[in-house]
Short mmCIF file of C-alpha atoms in Angstrom, two decimals:
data_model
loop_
_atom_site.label_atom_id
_atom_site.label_comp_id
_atom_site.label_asym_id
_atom_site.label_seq_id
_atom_site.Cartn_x
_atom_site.Cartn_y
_atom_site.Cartn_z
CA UNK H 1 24.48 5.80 -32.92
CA UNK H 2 21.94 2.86 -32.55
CA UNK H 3 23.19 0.35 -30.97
CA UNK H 4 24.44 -2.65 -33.14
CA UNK H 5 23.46 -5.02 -30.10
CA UNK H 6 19.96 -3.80 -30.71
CA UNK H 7 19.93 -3.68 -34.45
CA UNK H 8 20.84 -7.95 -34.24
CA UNK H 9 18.35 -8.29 -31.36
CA UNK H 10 15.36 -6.93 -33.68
CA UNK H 11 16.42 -9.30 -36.50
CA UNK H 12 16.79 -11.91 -34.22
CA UNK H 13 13.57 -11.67 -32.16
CA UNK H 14 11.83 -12.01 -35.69
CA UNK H 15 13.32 -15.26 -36.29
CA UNK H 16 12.83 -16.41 -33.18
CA UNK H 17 9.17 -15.42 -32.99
CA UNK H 18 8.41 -17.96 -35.99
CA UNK H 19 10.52 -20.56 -34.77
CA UNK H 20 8.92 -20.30 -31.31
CA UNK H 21 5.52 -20.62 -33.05
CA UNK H 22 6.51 -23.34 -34.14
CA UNK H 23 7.69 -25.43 -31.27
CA UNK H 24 4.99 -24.72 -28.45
CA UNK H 25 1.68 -24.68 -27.96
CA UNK H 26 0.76 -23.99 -24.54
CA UNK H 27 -0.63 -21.15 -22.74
CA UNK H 28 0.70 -19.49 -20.05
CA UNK H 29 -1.29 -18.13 -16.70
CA UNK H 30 -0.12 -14.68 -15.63
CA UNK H 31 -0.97 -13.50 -12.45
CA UNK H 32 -0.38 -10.01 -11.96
CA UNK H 33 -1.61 -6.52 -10.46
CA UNK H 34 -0.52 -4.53 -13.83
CA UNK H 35 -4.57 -3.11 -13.71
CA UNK H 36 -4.21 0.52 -14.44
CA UNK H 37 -4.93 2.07 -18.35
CA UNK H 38 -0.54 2.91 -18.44
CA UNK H 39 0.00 -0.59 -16.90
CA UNK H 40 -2.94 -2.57 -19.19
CA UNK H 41 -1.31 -1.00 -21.93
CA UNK H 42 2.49 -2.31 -21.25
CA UNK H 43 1.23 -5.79 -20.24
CA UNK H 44 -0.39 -5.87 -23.93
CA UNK H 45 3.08 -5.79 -25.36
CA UNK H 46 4.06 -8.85 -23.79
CA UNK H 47 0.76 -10.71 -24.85
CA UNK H 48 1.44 -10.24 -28.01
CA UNK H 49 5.07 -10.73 -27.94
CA UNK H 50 4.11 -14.31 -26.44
CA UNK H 51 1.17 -14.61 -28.85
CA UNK H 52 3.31 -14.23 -31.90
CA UNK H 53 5.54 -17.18 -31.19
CA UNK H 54 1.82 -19.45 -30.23
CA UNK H 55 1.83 -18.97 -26.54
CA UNK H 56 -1.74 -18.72 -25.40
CA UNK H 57 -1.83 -15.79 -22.45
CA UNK H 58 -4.54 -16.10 -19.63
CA UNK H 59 -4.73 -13.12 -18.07
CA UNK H 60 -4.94 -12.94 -13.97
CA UNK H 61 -4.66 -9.40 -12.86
CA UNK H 62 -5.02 -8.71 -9.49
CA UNK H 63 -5.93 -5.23 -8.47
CA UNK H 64 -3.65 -3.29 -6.26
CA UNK H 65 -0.65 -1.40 -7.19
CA UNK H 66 1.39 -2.65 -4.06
CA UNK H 67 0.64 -6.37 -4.91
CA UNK H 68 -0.87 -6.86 -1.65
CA UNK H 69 -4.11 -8.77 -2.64
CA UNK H 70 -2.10 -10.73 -5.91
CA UNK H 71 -0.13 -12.15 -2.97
CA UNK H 72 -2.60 -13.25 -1.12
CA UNK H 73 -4.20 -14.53 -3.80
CA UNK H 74 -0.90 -16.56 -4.92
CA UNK H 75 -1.16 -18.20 -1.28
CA UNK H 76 -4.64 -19.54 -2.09
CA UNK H 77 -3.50 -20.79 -5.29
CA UNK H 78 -0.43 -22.54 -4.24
CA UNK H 79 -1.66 -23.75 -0.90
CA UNK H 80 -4.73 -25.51 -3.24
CA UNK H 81 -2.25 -26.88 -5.38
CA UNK H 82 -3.25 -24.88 -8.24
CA UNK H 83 0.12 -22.26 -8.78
CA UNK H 84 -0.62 -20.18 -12.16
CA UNK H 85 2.34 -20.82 -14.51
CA UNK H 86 4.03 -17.74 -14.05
CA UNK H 87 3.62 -14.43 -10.97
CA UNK H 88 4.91 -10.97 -11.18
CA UNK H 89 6.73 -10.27 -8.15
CA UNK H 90 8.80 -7.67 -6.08
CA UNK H 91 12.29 -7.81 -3.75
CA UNK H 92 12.22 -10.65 -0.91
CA UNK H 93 8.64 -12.35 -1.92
CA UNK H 94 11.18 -13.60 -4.63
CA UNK H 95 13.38 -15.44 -1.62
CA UNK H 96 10.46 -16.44 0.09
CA UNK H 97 9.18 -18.61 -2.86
CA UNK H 98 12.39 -19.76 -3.27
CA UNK H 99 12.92 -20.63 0.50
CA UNK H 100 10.14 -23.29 0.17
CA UNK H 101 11.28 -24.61 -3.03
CA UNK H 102 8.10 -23.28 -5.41
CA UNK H 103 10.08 -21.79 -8.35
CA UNK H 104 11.27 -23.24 -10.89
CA UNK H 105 15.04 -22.86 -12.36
CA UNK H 106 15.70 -20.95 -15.07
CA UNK H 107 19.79 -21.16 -15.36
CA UNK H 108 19.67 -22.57 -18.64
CA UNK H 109 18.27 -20.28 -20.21
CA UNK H 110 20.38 -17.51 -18.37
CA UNK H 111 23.23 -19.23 -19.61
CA UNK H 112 22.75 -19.59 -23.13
CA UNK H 113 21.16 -15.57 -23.22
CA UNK H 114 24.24 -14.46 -21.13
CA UNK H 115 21.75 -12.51 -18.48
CA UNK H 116 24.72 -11.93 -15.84
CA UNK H 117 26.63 -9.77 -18.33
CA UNK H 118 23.62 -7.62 -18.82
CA UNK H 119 21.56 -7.82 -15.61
CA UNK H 120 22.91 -5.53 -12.67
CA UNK H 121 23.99 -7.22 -9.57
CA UNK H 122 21.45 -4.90 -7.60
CA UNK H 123 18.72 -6.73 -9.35
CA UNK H 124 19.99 -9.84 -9.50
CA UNK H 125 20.49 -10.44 -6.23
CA UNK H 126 16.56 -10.83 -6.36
CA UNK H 127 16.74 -12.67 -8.96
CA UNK H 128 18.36 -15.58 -8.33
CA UNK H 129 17.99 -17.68 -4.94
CA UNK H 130 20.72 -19.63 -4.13
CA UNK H 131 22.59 -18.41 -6.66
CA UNK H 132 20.02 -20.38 -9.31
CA UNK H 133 17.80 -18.53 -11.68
CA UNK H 134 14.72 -18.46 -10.59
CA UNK H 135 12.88 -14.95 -12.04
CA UNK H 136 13.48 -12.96 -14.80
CA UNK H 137 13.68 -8.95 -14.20
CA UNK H 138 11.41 -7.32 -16.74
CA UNK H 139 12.25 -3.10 -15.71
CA UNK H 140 13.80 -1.33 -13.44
CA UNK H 141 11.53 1.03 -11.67
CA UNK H 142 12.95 3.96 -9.24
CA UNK H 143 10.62 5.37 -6.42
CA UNK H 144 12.42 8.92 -5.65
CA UNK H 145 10.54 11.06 -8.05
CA UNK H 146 8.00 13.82 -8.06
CA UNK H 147 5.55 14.44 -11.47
CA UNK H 148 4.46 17.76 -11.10
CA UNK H 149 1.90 19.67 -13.60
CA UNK H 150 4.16 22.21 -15.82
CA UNK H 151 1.29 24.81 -15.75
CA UNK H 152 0.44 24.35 -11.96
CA UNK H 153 4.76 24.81 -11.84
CA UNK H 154 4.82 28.09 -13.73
CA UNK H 155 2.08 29.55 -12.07
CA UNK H 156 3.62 29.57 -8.77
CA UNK H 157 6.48 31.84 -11.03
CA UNK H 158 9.13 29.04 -9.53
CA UNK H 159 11.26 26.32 -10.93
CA UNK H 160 11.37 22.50 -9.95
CA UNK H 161 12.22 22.26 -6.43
CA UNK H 162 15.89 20.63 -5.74
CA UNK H 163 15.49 21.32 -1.82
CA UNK H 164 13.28 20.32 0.84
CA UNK H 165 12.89 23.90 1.90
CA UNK H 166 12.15 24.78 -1.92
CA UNK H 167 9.90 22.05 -2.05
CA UNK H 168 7.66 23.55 0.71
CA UNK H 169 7.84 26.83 -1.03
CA UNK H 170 6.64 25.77 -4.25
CA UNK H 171 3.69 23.44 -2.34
CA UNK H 172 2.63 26.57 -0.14
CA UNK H 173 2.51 28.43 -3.88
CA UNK H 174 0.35 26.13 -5.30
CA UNK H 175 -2.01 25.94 -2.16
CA UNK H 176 -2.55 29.59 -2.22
CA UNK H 177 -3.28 29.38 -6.04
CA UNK H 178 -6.42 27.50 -4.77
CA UNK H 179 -5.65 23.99 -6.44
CA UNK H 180 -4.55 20.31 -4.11
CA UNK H 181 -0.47 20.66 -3.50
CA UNK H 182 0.32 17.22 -3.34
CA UNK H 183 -1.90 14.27 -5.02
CA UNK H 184 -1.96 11.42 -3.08
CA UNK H 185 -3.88 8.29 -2.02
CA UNK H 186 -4.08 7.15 1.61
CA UNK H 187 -2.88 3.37 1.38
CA UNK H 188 -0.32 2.09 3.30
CA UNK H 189 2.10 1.48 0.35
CA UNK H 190 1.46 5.04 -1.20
CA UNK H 191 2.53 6.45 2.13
CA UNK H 192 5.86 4.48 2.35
CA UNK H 193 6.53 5.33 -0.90
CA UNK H 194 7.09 9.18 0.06
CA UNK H 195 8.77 8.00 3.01
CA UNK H 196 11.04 6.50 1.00
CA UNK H 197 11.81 9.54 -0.86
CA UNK H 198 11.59 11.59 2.60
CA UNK H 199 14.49 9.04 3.70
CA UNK H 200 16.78 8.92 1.48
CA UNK H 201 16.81 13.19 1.23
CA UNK H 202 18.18 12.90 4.79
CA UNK H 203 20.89 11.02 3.35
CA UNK H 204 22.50 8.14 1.82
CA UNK H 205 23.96 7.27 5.11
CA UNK H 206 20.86 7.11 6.99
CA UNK H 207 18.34 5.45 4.52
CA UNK H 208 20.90 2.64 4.54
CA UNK H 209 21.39 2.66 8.48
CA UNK H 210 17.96 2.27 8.98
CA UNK H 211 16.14 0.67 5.86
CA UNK H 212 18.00 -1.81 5.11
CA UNK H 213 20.69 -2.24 8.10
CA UNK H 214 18.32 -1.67 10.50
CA UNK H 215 19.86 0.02 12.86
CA UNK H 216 18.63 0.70 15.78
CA UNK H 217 20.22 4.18 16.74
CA UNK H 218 19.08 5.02 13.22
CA UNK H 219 15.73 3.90 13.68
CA UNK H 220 14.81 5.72 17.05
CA UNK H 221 17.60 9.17 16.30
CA UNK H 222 17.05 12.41 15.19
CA UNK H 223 17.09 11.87 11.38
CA UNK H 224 13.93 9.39 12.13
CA UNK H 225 12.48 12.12 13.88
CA UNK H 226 13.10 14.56 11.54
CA UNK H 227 11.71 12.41 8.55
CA UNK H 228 8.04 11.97 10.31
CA UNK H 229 8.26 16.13 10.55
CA UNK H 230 8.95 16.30 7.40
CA UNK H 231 6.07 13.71 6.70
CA UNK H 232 4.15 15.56 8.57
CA UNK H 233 4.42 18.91 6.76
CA UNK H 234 3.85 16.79 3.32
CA UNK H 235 0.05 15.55 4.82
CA UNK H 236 -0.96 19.07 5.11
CA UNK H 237 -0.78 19.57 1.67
CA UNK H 238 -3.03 16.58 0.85
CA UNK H 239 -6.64 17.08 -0.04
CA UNK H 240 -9.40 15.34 2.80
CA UNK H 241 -10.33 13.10 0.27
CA UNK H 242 -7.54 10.85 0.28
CA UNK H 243 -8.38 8.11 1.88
CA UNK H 244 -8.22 4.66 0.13
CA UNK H 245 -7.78 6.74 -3.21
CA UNK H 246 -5.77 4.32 -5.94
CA UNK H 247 -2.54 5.88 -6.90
CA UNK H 248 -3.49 6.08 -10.59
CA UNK H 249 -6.30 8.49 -9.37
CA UNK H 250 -3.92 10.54 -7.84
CA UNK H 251 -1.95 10.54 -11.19
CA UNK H 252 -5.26 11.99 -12.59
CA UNK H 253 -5.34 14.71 -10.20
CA UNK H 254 -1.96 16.30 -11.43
CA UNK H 255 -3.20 15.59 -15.13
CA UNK H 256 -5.89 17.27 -14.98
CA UNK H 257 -4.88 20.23 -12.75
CA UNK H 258 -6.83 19.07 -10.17
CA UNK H 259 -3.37 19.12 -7.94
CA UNK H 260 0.13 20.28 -8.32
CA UNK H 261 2.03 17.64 -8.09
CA UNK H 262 2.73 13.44 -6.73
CA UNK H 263 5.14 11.56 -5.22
CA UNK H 264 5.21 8.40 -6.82
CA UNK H 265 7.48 5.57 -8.76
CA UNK H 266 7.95 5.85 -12.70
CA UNK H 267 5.07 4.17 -12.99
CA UNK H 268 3.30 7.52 -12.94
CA UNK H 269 4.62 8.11 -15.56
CA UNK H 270 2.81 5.65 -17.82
CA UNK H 271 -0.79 7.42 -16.84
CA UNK H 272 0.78 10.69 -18.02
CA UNK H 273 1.74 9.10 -21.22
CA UNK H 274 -1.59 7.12 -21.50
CA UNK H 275 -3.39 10.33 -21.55
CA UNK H 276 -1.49 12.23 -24.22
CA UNK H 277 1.11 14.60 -21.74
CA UNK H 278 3.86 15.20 -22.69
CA UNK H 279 7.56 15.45 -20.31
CA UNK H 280 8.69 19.14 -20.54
CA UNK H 281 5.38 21.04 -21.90
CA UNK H 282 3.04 18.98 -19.51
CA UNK H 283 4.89 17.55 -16.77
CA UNK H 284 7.80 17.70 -15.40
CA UNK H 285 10.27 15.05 -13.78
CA UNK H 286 12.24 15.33 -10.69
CA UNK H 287 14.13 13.70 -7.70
CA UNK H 288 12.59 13.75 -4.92
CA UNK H 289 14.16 16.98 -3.66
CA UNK H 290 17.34 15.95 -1.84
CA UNK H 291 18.10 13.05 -3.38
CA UNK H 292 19.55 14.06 -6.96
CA UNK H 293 22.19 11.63 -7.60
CA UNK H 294 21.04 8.50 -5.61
CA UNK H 295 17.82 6.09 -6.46
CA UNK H 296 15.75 3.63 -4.60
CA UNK H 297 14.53 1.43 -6.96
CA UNK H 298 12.25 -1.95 -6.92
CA UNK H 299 12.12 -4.37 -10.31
CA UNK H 300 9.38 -6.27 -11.40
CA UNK H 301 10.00 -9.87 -12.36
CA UNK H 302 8.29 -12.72 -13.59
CA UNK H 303 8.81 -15.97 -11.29
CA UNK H 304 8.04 -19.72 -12.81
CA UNK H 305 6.38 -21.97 -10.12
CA UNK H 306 7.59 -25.69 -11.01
CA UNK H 307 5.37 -28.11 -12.07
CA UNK H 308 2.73 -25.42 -12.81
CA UNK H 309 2.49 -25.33 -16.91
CA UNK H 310 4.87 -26.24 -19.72
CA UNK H 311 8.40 -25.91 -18.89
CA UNK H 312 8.88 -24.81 -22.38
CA UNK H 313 6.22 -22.41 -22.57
CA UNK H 314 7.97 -20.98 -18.99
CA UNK H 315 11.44 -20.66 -20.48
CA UNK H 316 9.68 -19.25 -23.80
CA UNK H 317 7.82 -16.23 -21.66
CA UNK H 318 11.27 -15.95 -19.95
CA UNK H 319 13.31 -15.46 -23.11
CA UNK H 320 10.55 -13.39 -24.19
CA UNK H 321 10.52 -10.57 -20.97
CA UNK H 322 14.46 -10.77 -21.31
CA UNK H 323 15.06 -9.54 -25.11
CA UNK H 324 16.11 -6.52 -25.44
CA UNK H 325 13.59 -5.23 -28.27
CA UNK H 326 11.05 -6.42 -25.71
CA UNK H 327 12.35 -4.69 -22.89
CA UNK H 328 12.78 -1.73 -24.60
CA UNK H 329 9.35 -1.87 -26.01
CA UNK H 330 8.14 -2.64 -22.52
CA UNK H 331 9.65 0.27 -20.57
CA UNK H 332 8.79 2.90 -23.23
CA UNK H 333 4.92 2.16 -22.63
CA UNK H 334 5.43 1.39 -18.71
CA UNK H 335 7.45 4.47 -18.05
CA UNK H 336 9.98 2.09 -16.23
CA UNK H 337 13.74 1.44 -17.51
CA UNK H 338 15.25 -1.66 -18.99
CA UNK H 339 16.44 -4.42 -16.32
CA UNK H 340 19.12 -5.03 -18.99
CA UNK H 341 22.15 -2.44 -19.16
CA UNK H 342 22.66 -3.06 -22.95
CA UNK H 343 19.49 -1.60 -24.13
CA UNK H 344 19.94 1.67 -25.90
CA UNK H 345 17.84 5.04 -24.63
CA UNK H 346 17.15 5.95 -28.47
CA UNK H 347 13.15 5.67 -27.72
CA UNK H 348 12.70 6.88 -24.60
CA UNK H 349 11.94 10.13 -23.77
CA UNK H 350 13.08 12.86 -21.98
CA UNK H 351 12.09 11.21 -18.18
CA UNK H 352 13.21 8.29 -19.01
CA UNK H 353 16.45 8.68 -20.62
CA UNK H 354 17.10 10.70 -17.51
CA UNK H 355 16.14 7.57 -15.51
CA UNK H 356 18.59 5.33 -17.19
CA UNK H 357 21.24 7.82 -16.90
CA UNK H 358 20.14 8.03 -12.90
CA UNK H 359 20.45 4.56 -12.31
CA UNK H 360 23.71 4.25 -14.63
CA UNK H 361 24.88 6.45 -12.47
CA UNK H 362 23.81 5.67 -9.00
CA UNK H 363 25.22 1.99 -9.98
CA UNK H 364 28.62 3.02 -10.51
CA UNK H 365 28.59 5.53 -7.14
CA UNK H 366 27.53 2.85 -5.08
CA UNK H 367 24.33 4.58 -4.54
CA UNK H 368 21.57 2.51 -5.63
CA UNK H 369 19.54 1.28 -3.19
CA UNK H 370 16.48 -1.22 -2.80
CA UNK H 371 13.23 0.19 -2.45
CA UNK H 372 11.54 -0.03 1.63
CA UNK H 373 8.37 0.63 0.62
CA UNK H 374 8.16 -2.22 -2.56
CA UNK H 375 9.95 -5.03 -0.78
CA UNK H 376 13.60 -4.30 -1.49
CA UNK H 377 15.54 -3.48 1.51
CA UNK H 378 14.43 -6.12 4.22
CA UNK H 379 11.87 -9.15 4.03
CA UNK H 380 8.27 -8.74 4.03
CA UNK H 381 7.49 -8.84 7.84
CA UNK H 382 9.90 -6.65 8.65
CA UNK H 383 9.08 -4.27 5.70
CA UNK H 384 5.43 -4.77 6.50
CA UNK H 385 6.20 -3.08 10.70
CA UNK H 386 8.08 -0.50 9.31
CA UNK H 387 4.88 0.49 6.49
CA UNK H 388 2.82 -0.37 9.25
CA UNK H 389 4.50 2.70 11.53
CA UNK H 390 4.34 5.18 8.71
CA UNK H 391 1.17 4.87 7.42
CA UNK H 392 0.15 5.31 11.31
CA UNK H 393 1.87 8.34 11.82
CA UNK H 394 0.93 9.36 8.75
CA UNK H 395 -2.84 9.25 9.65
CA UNK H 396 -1.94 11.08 12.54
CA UNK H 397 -2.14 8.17 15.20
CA UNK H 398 1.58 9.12 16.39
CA UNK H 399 3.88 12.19 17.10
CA UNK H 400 7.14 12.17 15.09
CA UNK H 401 8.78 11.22 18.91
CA UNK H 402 6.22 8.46 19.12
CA UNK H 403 6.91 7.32 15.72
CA UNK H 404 10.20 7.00 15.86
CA UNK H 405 10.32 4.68 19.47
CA UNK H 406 7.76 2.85 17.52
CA UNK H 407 9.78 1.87 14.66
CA UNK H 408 12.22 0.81 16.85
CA UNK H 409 9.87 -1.48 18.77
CA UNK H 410 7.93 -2.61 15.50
CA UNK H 411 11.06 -3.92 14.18
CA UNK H 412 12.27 -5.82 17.10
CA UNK H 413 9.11 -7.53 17.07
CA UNK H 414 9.60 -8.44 13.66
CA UNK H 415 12.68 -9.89 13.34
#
């Protein structure tokens, strides 16, 4: 049944689209690192949700899926005085901002939209600093899956791996069926995002130990040792060609049979979409192997920087990335979920109704769990010693031994 929430919320949204136009006239600058075709695609709803109610968009995308380089290049901005009006952002970069007093406060708005009835406390714990408003979640993304190619799938005779040790059966099939196993690109935040997945299959107990308690016997034991193995087995199935390969290339690989499968956030999911695949005849969705039942997520949000562009026009791109209509809109085309737990699954398909059930789910079982690898679990210079350690071993410069003592060391130097 559709929900009646929803059914207001469309109505609404109208109404307030030609009221909006009415009362601003501003533009707002976006930076952002939304560059793939999936990603362009999704960012073009929001233009021209904020277009319809006569808010200009200047578009700043930054190349880079991790958000690397549109970080640096919000540094330059801000240190020159020059903040764009509003910057996607991810986890702790959130706190950092607000730590120096850059963002601006959005609790009226919150308040009158009732966000902290709808928002889960996972996410807003990014969102707000201080316990102010300060960014405005517009999906929830979850890094534990695998998109692998439905024909590449059958023609190893197999089903979708729920196992580690069925995972390296159905990688070995596809390698001796003469096509790349596992489609990947060889950046730093590509690698820690299989590491996450490699983690958490070792456990809810450890990921949390050492991701985001950092523990130290967790960091240097036996699990850590067994997750650079493991790791270790996953870069023999990658082609020699990965290096510096964007992950969106990699998505191409498994689309067009170039490779079996990727390990990769939803956002995969978008470039699958984007080129006319279909979940269940094309691709299919899975946990990584391991973890069914829990999810690492991240959540892109949309921070304000105070005193950079029209309040109103701020609070109007706010209001905007928060309706439901829009979020729903929004995650359909970005292969994320809704940040909002009131939006109904009714046009979402297969993959991502089952990622709205996941994280539904994984809330309620106390099994949701920040992303390591996109900035969730720990703040960035930490998070940047442990990616820093992976991405080494993962290049071969350490042993699994070695790369465990060095996480240990890398993070103690961090903190």
């Amino acid at each position: 049944m559709v929900n009646k929430y929803f059914v207001k919320s469309v109505a609404a949204s109208l109404v307030l689209s030609f009221s909006a136009s009415q009362a601003f006239a501003d533009d707002v600058e976006v930076l952002h690192w939304w560059t793939s075709g999936g990603e362009a695609a999704a960012v073009g709803v929001l233009k021209d949700d904020l277009e319809g109610k006569g808010i200009g968009w200047k578009d700043m995308p930054i190349a880079g899926g991790g958000g690397d380089a549109a970080m640096t290049t919000l540094k330059a901005r801000v240190t020159a005085g020059n903040a764009p009006t509003a910057v996607q952002m991810l986890g702790y970069a959130i706190q950092d901002w607000g730590d120096q007093g850059k963002l601006a406060n959005l609790n009226d708005l919150a308040a009158s939209e009732g966000w902290d009835a709808v928002v889960p406390s996972a996410l807003q714990a990014f969102s707000k600093h201080n316990g102010d408003w300060v960014a405005a979640p517009v999906n929830v993304h979850s890094t534990n899956w695998v998109w692998i190619s439905k024909s590449a799938l059958d023609a190893t005779g197999g089903n979708a791996p729920s196992t580690w040790e069925e995972l390296v059966s159905v990688l070995d099939a596809m390698k001796a069926n003469g096509i790349t196993p596992l489609a990947h690109g060889g950046q730093a935040w590509q690698d820690a995002t299989i590491f996450d997945g490699v983690a958490l299959s070792l456990g809810n107990g450890f990921y949390k130990s050492a991701l985001i308690d950092l523990n130290e016997d967790a960091l240097g034991g036996p699990l850590m040792v067994e997750a650079f193995n493991r790791m270790a087995t996953l870069r023999s199935y990658v082609d020699d060609n990965f290096s510096g390969r964007d992950w969106n290339l990699a998505s191409a690989m498994v689309i067009n049979g170039e490779a079996g499968m990727q390990m990769m956030g939803d956002w995969a999911k978008g470039e699958f979409l984007k080129a006319g695949q279909k979940p269940g005849s094309d691709f299919v969705c899975v946990r990584f192997p391991g973890t069914q039942g829990s999810v690492t997520f991240n959540s892109d949000q949309f921070a304000m920087f105070s005193g950079s562009g029209s309040s109103a026009a701020q609070e109007a791109m706010a209001s905007s990335v928060m309706n439901p209509v829009f979020q729903s809109a929004f995650n359909v085309v970005k292969g994320s979920v809704p940040a909002r737990t009131d939006v109904p699954d009714m046009m979402f398909d297969h993959c991502g109704k089952k990622g709205m059930a996941d994280l539904a789910a994984a809330n309620a079982a106390g099994s949701l769990f920040g992303s390591m690898a996109h900035g969730h679990t720990v703040r960035p210079a930490i998070q940047s010693a442990i990616v820093d350690v992976v991405s080494a071993h993962f290049n071969g410069e350490f042993s699994a031994e070695e790369a465990a003592e060095e996480m240990v060391a890398a993070v103690a130097a961090a903190r």
